[in-house]
XYZ file of C-alpha atoms in Angstrom:
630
model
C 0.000 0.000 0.000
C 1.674 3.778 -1.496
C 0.312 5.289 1.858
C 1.588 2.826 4.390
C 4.733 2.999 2.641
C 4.578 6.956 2.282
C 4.309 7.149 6.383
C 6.455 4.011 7.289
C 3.661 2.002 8.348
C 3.998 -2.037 8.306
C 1.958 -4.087 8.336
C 2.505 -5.204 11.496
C 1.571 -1.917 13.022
C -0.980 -1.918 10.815
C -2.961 -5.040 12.050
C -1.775 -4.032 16.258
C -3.829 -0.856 15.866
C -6.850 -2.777 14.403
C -6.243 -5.362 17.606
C -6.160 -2.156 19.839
C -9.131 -0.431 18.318
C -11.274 -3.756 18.387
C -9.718 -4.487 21.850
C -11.224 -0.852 23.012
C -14.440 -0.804 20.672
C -15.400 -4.173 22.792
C -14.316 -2.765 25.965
C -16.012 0.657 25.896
C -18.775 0.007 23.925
C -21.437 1.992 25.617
C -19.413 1.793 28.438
C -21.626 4.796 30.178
C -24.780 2.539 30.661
C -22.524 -0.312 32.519
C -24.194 -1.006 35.672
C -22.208 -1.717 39.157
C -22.367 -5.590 39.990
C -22.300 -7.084 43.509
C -18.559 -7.499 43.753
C -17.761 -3.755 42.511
C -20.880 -2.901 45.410
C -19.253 -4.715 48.033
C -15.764 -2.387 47.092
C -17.964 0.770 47.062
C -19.574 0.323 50.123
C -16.312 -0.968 51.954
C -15.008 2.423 50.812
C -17.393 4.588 52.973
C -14.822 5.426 55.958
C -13.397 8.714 57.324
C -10.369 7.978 57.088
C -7.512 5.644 55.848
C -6.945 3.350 59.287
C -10.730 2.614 59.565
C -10.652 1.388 55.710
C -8.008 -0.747 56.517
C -9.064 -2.358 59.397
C -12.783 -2.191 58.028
C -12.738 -2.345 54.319
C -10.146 -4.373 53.502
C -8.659 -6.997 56.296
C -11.983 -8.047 56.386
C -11.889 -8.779 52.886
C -9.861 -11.620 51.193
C -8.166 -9.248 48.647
C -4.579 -7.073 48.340
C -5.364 -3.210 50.078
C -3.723 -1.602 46.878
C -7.381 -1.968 44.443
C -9.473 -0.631 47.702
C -7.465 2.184 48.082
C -7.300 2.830 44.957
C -11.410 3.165 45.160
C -10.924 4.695 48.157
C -9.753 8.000 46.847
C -10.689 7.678 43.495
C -14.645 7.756 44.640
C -13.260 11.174 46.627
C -12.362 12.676 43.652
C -15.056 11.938 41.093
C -17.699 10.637 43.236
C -19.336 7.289 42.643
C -20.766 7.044 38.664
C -20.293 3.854 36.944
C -18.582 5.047 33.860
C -16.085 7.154 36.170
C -14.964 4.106 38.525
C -15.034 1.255 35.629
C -13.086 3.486 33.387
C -9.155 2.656 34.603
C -10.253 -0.687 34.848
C -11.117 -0.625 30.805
C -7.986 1.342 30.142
C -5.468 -1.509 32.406
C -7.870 -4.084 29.819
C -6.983 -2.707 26.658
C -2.842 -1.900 27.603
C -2.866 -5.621 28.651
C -3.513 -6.452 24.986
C -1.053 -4.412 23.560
C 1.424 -5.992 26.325
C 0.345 -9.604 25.399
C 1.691 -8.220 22.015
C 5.141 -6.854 23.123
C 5.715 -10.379 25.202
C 4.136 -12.425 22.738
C 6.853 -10.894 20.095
C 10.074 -10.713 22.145
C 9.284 -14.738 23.108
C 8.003 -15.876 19.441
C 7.945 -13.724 16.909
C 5.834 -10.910 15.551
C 3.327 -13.410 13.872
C 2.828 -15.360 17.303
C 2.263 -12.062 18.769
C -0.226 -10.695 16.747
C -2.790 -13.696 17.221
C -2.038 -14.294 20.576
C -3.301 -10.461 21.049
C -6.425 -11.043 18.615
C -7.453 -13.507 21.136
C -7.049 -11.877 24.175
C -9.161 -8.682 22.489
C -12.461 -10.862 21.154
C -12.686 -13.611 24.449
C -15.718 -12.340 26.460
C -13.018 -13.874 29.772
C -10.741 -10.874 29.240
C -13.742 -8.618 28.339
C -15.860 -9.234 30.808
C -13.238 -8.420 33.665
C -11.182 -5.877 32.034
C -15.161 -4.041 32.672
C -15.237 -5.206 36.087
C -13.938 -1.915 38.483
C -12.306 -4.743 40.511
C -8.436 -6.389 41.005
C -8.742 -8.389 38.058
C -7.804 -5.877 35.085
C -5.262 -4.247 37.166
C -3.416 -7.360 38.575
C -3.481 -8.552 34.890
C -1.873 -5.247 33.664
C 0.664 -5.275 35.857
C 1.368 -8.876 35.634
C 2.032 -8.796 32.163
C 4.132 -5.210 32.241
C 6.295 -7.094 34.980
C 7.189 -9.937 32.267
C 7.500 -7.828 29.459
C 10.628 -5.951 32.065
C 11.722 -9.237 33.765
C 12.341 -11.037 30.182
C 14.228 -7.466 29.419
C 16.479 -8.379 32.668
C 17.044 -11.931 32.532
C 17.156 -12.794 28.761
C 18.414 -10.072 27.190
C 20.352 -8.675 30.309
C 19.703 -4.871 29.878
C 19.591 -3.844 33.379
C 19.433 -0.587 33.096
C 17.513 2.039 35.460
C 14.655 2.266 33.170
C 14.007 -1.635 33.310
C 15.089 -1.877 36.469
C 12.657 0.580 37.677
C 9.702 -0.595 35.852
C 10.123 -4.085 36.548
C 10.320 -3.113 40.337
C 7.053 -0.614 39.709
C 4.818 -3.099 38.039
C 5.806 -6.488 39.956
C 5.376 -4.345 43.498
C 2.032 -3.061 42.067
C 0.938 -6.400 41.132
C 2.124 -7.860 44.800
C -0.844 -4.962 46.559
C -3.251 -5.865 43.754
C -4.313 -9.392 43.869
C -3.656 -12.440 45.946
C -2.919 -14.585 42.747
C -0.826 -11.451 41.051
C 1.297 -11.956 44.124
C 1.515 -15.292 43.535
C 2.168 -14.892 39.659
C 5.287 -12.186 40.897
C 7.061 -15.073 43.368
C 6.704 -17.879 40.866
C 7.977 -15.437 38.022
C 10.738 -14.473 40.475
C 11.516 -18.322 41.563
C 11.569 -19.033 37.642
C 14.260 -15.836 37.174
C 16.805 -17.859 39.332
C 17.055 -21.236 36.709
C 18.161 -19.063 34.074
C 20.503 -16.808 35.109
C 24.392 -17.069 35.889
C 27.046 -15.328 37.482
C 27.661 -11.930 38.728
C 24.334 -11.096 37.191
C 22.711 -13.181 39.584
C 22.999 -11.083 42.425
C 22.053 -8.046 40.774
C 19.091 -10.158 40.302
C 18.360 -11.289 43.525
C 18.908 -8.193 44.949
C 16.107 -6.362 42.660
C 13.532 -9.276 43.651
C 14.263 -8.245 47.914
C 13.582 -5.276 46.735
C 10.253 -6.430 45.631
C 10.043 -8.433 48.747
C 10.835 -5.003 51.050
C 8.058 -2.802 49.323
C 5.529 -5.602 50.248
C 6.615 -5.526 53.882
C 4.053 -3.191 54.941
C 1.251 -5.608 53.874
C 2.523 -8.425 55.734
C 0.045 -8.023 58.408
C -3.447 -7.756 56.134
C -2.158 -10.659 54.231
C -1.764 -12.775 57.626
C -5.356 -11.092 58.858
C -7.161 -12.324 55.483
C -4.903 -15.723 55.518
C -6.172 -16.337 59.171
C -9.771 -16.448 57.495
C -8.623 -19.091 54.832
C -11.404 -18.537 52.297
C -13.083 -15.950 50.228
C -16.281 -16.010 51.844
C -17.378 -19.564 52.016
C -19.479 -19.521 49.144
C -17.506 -21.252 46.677
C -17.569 -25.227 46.287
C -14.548 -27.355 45.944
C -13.524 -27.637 42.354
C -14.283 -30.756 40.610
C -12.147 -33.200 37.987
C -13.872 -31.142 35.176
C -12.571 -27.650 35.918
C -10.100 -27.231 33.170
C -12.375 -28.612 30.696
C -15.031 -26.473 32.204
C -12.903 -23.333 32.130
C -11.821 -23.578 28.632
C -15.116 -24.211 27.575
C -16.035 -20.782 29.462
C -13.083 -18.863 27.944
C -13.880 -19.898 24.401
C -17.233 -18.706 24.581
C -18.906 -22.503 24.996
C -18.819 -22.076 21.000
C -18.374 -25.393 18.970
C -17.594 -22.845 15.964
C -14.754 -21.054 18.127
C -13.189 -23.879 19.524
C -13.286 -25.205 16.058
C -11.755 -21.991 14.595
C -9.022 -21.462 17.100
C -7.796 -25.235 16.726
C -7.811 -25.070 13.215
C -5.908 -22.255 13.201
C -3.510 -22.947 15.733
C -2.999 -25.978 13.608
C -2.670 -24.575 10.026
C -0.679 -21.681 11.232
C 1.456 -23.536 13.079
C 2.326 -26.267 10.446
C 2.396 -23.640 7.198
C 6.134 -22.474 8.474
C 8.355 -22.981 10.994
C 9.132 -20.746 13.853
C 12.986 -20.672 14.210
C 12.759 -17.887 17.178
C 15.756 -18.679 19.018
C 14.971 -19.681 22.857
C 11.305 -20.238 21.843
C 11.090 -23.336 23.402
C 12.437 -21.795 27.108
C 8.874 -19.886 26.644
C 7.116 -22.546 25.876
C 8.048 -24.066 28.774
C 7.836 -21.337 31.181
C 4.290 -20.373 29.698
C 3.577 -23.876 30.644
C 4.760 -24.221 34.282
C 3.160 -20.747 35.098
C -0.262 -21.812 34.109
C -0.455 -25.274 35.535
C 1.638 -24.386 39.148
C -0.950 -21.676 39.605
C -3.942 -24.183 38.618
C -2.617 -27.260 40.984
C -1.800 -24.824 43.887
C -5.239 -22.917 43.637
C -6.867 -26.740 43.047
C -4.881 -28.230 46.555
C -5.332 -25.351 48.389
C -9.138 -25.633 47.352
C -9.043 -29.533 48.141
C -7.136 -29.517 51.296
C -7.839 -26.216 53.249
C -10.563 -23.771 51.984
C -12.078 -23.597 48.048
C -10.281 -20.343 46.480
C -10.182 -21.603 42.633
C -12.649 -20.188 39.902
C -12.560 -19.090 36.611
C -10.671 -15.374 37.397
C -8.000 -16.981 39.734
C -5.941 -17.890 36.063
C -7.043 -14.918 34.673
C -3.327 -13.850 35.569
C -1.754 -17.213 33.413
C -4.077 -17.387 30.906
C -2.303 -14.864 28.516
C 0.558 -17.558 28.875
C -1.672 -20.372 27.214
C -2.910 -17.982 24.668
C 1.023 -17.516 23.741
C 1.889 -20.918 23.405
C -0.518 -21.978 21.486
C 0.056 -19.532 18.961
C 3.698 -20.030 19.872
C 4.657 -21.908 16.746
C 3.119 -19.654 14.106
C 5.787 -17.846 11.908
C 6.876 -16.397 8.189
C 3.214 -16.083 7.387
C 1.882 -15.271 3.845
C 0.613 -11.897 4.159
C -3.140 -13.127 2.447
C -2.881 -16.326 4.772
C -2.170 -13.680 8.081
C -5.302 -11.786 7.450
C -7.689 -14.561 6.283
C -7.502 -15.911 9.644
C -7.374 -12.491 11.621
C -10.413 -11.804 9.888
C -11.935 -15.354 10.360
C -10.988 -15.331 14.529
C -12.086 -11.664 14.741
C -15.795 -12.777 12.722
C -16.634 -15.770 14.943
C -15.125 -14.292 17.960
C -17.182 -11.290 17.898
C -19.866 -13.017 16.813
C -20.105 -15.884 19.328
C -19.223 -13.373 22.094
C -22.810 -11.309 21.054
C -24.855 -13.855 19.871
C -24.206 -17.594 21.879
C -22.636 -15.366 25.020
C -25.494 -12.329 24.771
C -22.429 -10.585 26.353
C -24.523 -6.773 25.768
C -27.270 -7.851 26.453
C -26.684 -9.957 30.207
C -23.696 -7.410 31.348
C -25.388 -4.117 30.421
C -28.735 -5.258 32.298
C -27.569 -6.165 35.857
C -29.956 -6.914 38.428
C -29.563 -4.314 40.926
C -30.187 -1.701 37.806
C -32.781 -3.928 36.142
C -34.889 -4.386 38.837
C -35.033 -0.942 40.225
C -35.865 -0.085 36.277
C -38.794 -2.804 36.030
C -40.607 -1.161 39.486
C -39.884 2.251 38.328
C -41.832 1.345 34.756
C -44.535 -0.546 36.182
C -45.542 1.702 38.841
C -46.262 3.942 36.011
C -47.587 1.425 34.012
C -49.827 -0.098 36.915
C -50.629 3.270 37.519
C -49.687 3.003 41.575
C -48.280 6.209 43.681
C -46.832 4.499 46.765
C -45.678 0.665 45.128
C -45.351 -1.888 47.862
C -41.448 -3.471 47.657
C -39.920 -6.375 48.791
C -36.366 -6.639 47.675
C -33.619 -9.276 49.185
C -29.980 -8.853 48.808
C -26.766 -9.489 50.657
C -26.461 -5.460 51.388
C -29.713 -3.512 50.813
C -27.412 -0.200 50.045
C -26.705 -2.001 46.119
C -30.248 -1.053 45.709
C -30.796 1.726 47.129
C -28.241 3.299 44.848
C -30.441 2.546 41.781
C -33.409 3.903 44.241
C -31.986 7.002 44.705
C -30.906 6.960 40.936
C -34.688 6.296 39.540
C -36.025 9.018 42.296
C -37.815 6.350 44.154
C -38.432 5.746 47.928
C -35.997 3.471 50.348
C -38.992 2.892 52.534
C -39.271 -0.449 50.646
C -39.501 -4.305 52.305
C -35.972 -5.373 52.873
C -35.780 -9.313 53.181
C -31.755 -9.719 55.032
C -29.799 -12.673 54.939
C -32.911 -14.418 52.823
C -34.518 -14.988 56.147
C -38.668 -14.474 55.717
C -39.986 -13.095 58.615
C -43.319 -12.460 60.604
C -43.135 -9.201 59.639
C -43.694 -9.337 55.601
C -46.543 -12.091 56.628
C -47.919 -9.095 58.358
C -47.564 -6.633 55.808
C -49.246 -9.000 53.313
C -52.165 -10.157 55.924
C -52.360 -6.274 56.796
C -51.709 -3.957 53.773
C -53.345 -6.563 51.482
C -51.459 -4.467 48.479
C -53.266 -4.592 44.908
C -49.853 -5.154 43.565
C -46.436 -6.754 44.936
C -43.200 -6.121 43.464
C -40.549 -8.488 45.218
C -36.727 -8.506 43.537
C -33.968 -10.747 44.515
C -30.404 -10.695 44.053
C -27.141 -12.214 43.718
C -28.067 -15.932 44.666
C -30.034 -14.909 47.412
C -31.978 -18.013 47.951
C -35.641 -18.920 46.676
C -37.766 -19.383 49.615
C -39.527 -15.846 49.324
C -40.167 -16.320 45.541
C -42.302 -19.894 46.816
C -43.938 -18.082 49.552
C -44.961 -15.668 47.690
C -46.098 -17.594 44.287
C -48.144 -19.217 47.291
C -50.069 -16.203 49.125
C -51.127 -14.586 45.451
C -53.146 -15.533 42.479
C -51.290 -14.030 39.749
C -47.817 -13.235 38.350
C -48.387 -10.213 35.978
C -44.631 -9.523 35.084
C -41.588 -11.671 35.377
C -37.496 -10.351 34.269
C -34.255 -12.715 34.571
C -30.997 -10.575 34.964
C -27.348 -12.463 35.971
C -27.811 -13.620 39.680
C -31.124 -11.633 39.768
C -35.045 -12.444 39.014
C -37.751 -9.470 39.183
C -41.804 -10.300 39.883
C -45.264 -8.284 39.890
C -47.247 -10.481 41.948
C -50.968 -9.694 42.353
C -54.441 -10.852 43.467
C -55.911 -8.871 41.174
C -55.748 -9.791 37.474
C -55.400 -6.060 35.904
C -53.378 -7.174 32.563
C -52.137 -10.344 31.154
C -50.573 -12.982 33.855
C -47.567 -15.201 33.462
C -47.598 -18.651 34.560
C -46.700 -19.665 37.892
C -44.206 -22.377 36.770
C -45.367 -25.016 39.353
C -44.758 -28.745 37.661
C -45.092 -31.983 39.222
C -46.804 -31.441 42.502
C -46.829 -34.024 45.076
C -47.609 -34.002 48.711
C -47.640 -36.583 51.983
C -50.567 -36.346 54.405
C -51.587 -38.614 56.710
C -54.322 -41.290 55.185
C -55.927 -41.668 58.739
C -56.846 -37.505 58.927
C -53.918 -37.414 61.390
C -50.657 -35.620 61.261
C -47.417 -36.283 59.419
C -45.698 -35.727 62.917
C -47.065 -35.014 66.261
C -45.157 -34.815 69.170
C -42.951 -32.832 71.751
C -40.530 -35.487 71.288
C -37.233 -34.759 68.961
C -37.716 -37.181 65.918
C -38.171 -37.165 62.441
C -41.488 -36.794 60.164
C -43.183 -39.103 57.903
C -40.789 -38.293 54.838
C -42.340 -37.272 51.450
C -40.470 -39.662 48.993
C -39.920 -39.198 45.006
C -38.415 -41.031 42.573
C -35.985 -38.621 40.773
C -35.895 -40.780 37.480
C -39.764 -39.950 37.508
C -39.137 -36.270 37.400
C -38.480 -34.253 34.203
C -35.207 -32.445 35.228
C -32.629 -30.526 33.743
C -29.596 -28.315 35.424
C -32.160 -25.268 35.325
C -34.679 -26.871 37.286
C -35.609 -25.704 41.238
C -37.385 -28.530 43.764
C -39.455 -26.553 45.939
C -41.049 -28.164 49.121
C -43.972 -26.581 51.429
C -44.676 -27.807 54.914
C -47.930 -27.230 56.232
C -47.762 -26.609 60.176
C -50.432 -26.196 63.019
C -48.992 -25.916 65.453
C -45.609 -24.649 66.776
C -43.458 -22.262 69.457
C -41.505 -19.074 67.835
C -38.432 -21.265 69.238
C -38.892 -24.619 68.122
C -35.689 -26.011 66.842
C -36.632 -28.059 64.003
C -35.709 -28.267 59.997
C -37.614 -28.841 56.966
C -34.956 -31.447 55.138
C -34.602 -31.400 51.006
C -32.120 -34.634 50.674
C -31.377 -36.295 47.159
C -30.030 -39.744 48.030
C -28.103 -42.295 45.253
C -29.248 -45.776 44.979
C -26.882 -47.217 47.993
C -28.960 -44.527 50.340
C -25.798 -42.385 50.126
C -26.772 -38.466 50.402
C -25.426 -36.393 47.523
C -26.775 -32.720 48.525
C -28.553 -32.168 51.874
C -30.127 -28.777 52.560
C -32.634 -27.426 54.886
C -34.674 -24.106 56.171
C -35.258 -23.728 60.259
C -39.200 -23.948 60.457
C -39.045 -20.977 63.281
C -37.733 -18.605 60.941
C -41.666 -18.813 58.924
C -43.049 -18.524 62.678
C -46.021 -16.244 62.699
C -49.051 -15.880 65.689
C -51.794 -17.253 63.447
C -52.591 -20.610 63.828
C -51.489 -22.445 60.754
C -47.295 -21.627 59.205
C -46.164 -22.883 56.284
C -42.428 -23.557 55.961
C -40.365 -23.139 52.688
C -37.818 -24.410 51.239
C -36.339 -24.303 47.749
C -32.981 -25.614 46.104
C -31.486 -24.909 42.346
C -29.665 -28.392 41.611
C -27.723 -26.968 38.895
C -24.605 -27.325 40.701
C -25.391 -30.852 41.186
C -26.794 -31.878 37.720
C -26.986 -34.541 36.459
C -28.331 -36.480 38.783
C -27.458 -39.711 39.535
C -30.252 -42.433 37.942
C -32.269 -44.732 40.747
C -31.526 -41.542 43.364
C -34.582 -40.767 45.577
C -35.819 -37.254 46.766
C -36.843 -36.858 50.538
C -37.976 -34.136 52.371
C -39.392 -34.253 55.945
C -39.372 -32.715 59.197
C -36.258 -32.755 61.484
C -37.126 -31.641 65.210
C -34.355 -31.282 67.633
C -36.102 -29.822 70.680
C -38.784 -30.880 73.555
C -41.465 -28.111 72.008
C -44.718 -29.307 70.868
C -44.663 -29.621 66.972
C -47.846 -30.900 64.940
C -47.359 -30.988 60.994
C -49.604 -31.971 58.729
C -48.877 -32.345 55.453
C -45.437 -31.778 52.956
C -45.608 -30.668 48.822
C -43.332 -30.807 46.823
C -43.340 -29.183 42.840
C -40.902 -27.912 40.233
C -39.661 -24.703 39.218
C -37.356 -23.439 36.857
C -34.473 -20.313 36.916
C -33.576 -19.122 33.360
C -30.158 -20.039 31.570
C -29.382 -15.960 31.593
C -29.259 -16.452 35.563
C -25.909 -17.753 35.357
C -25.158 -16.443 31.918
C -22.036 -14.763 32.561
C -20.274 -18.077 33.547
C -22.208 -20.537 32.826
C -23.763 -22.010 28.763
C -27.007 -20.521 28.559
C -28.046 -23.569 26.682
C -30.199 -26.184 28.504
């Protein structure tokens, strides 16, 4: 091309800066409508403190991440306030440099060719997308991670230690150390790794740099041993399973047939079409490799043996690594041949990322947001002044920012810890609204949805989001109505008009037993049971039981609600309890459902009967991990 020639432009440059502007178009598309998630919430809200002790001690040894993102909220929400676009924006811009520096690695390890579709991918894969728009550690620690590689290759295999590498390589790698716990990680083993290749005098030039590293860190010594001491993230995470590598490239490829497809075939034609004589390619290859699976198997033990840490974002830090070597062997490309399959991986990338992923549409309508927008137009569309709200969430200030945003009142129902309560009996039995609108979110469980399906005629509106589900229940049928989604009822009484259990003594209730082969099931479905009670104290100590038990009576998920926490001063209570089994589908064949009454205490207890029927989530309820095919 005259022009490129005319201005010194190759190729090369050429095709970065279309990587860099697709890299950014994905990232910041519309990037002013992104609504907060729980995680980036939970930051915000640790963030509120006077002063820089109480955020410590508050905001962030309580948490189970590095101090350096929090403060980095901390006074960034001082200066600009707290807007979504403002606070997710350095998080974008750390997203899109950590393409270009996939680039710069990429080439100095294998070649310019190797480096150019190892940065393709990392620009189109919803992974690197999705938390490079996250205003969390993950961009950062990434960015950082990779600019400390691109200066620690500079130092130990081409030996340039001069102040400028020096420096950065000190900057980024002591950055990365305060951003993440896995960044951290990523800058010891990276440090560890320096040592096998080095020799001589240069070697304790070397070491000397990394106790640099080591010093800077010192002051965090003591939040890392506070958040150590608690051993987990939270407790909410399951051990990992034989299939999580499978699973997680299945997630990072977009659980596209036609991208797995494309990338192999590519990584194969390229890859055999020339030879890639980079000298000390294969050193890479095998450091790429070692990062990547000592980061997996100590995440995986450490989840095994002591407290579950891994998911998907814990090798967000490595997976650059994998990207690299398997475009490691592409070289000497025919210039038509190079941008066949740049256009080919950018097409079904992009593609597969909008159309089997829904990225846009399941990240730019968040629950918190989409739920506060759904009572905001239905109260006008319902035509009510003073809506009556019932919203459950792990920290009732996530909606109350969308609340305030959409000019509506706080003075709403707030359900904590997903416990039902007396109280919202009350204000049902009392208030008798024409219209309900009840929102739940972030895997809050289901128990209020199945009391509530159960104490009103009609569902007139019904919204999925991520982690979040939205109803308009009413008694009243003003519009169209939705279906209830209540399959497969069955229910234990007592043939002889007597009770399923009846007695001050601790024991266990006539169970309610199912056949699970009998029951149409798949990973989206919910098992909801009811227990009908007469009579009971506000104290009784007693479960209803949900257990799913193999063929050899072996249990494989037990779960339970206290009956006390339904407890109300009218004569009959009715106990809920509801379970999503996609965690634990499929199920086993010849397993048995149970459910039944556990009481522990001397109270008087008289139940009388126990149902049992199916419900369903949507796919687009875990959509942002998870296939949202059935």
């Amino acid at each position: 091309m005259p022009f490129l020639k005319k201005y010194n432009i190759s190729d090369d440059k050429l095709i970065v800066f279309f990587i860099l502007v697709l890299a950014s178009v994905l990232r910041l598309y519309n990037f002013w409508n992104l609504p907060f998630m729980h995680d980036e919430f939970s930051a915000i809200i640790r963030s509120q403190y006077d002063n820089l002790s109480d955020l410590i001690e508050l905001g962030i040894k309580t948490d189970s991440h590095p101090a350096g993102v929090q403060i980095f909220i901390y006074y960034w929400i001082k200066i600009f306030g707290i807007h979504e676009w403002s606070l997710k924006l350095p998080f974008i811009i750390c997203g899109i440099i950590s393409v270009l520096l996939v680039y710069k690695i990429a080439k100095m390890w294998f070649g310019s060719e190797s480096a150019v579709f190892s940065a393709l991918a990392i620009a189109v894969l919803q992974f690197t997308i999705f938390y490079s728009q996250l205003a969390r550690p993950y961009s950062p620690g990434l960015c950082f991670v990779l600019l400390s590689t691109l200066y620690w290759t500079k130092l130990v295999f081409r030996k340039e230690y001069n102040k400028t590498n020096i420096i950065l390589y000190l900057l980024a790698a002591s950055i990365a150390t305060y951003t993440h716990a896995f960044s951290l990680f990523f800058v010891f083993i990276q440090g560890i790794t320096g040592l096998f290749f080095l020799k001589g005098k240069v070697n304790y030039r070397y070491i000397f740099i990394n106790l640099l590293i080591v010093i800077f860190y010192i002051p965090h010594i003591q939040i890392f041993i506070t958040q150590m001491q608690r051993g987990d993230i939270g407790g909410w995470l399951a051990k990992p399973n034989i299939n999580f590598i499978p699973d997680f490239f299945s997630y990072t490829f977009h659980y596209s047939q036609i991208f797995y497809f494309a990338i192999i075939v590519s990584v194969y034609f390229l890859s055999t079409s020339s030879k890639n004589r980079k000298k000390g390619a294969n050193k890479f290859r095998l450091i790429s490799l070692l990062w990547f699976t000592i980061t997996f198997l100590t995440a995986y033990l450490y989840s095994v043996y002591r407290h579950p840490i891994l998911q998907f974002s814990t090798l967000l830090f490595v997976f650059p690594f994998i990207i690299m070597l398997a475009f490691s062997y592409v070289a000497n490309l025919k210039t038509n041949i190079k941008y066949i399959f740049i256009v080919g991986i950018t097409l079904v990338g992009v593609l597969s990322l909008v159309t089997t992923r829904q990225h846009y549409h399941i990240m730019y309508n968040q629950g918190f947001d989409g739920i506060v927008n759904n009572i905001s137009e239905d109260s006008k569309k319902y035509n009510i002044v003073n809506p009556t709200i019932v919203l459950q969430a792990p920290n009732q200030k996530m909606f109350e920012y969308y609340l305030e945003k959409n000019n509506l009142d706080n003075n709403y129902f707030k359900i904590v810890d997903g416990k039902l309560s007396a109280s919202l009996d009350n204000l049902i039995s009392n208030k008798k609204p024409k219209i309900l609108f009840y929102g739940w979110a972030d895997y809050e469980n289901l128990n209020t949805v199945a009391y509530l399906k159960d104490n009103f005629k009609y569902i007139l509106n019904k919204e999925s989001f991520f982690n979040s589900e939205y109803f308009v229940f009413s008694d009243t049928l003003i519009d169209e109505y939705i279906s209830k989604d209540i399959e497969q009822n069955h229910e234990i009484v007592d043939s002889s008009n007597e009770f399923i259990f009846n007695s001050h003594r601790p024991g266990f209730s006539k169970p309610l037993e199912i056949q699970t082969d009998s029951l149409k099931l798949n990973k989206f479905s919910v098992i909801n049971v009811i227990a009908s009670i007469n009579k009971m104290n506000s104290n009784t100590d007693a479960l209803l039981v949900m257990d799913i038990l193999d063929s050899k009576g072996k249990s494989l998920w037990w779960s339970a609600s206290k009956i006390n926490s339904f407890y109300h001063d009218s004569t009959e209570t009715k106990v809920y309890h509801s379970k999503r089994i996609y965690e634990n589908y499929p199920i086993s064949k010849g397993s048995v459902l149970k459910a039944y009454i556990w009481k522990q205490d001397s109270n008087f207890l008289q139940v009388e009967s126990i149902e049992f029927y199916i419900s369903h989530i949507q796919p687009i309820e875990f959509g942002l991990y998870k296939s949202l095919t059935p």
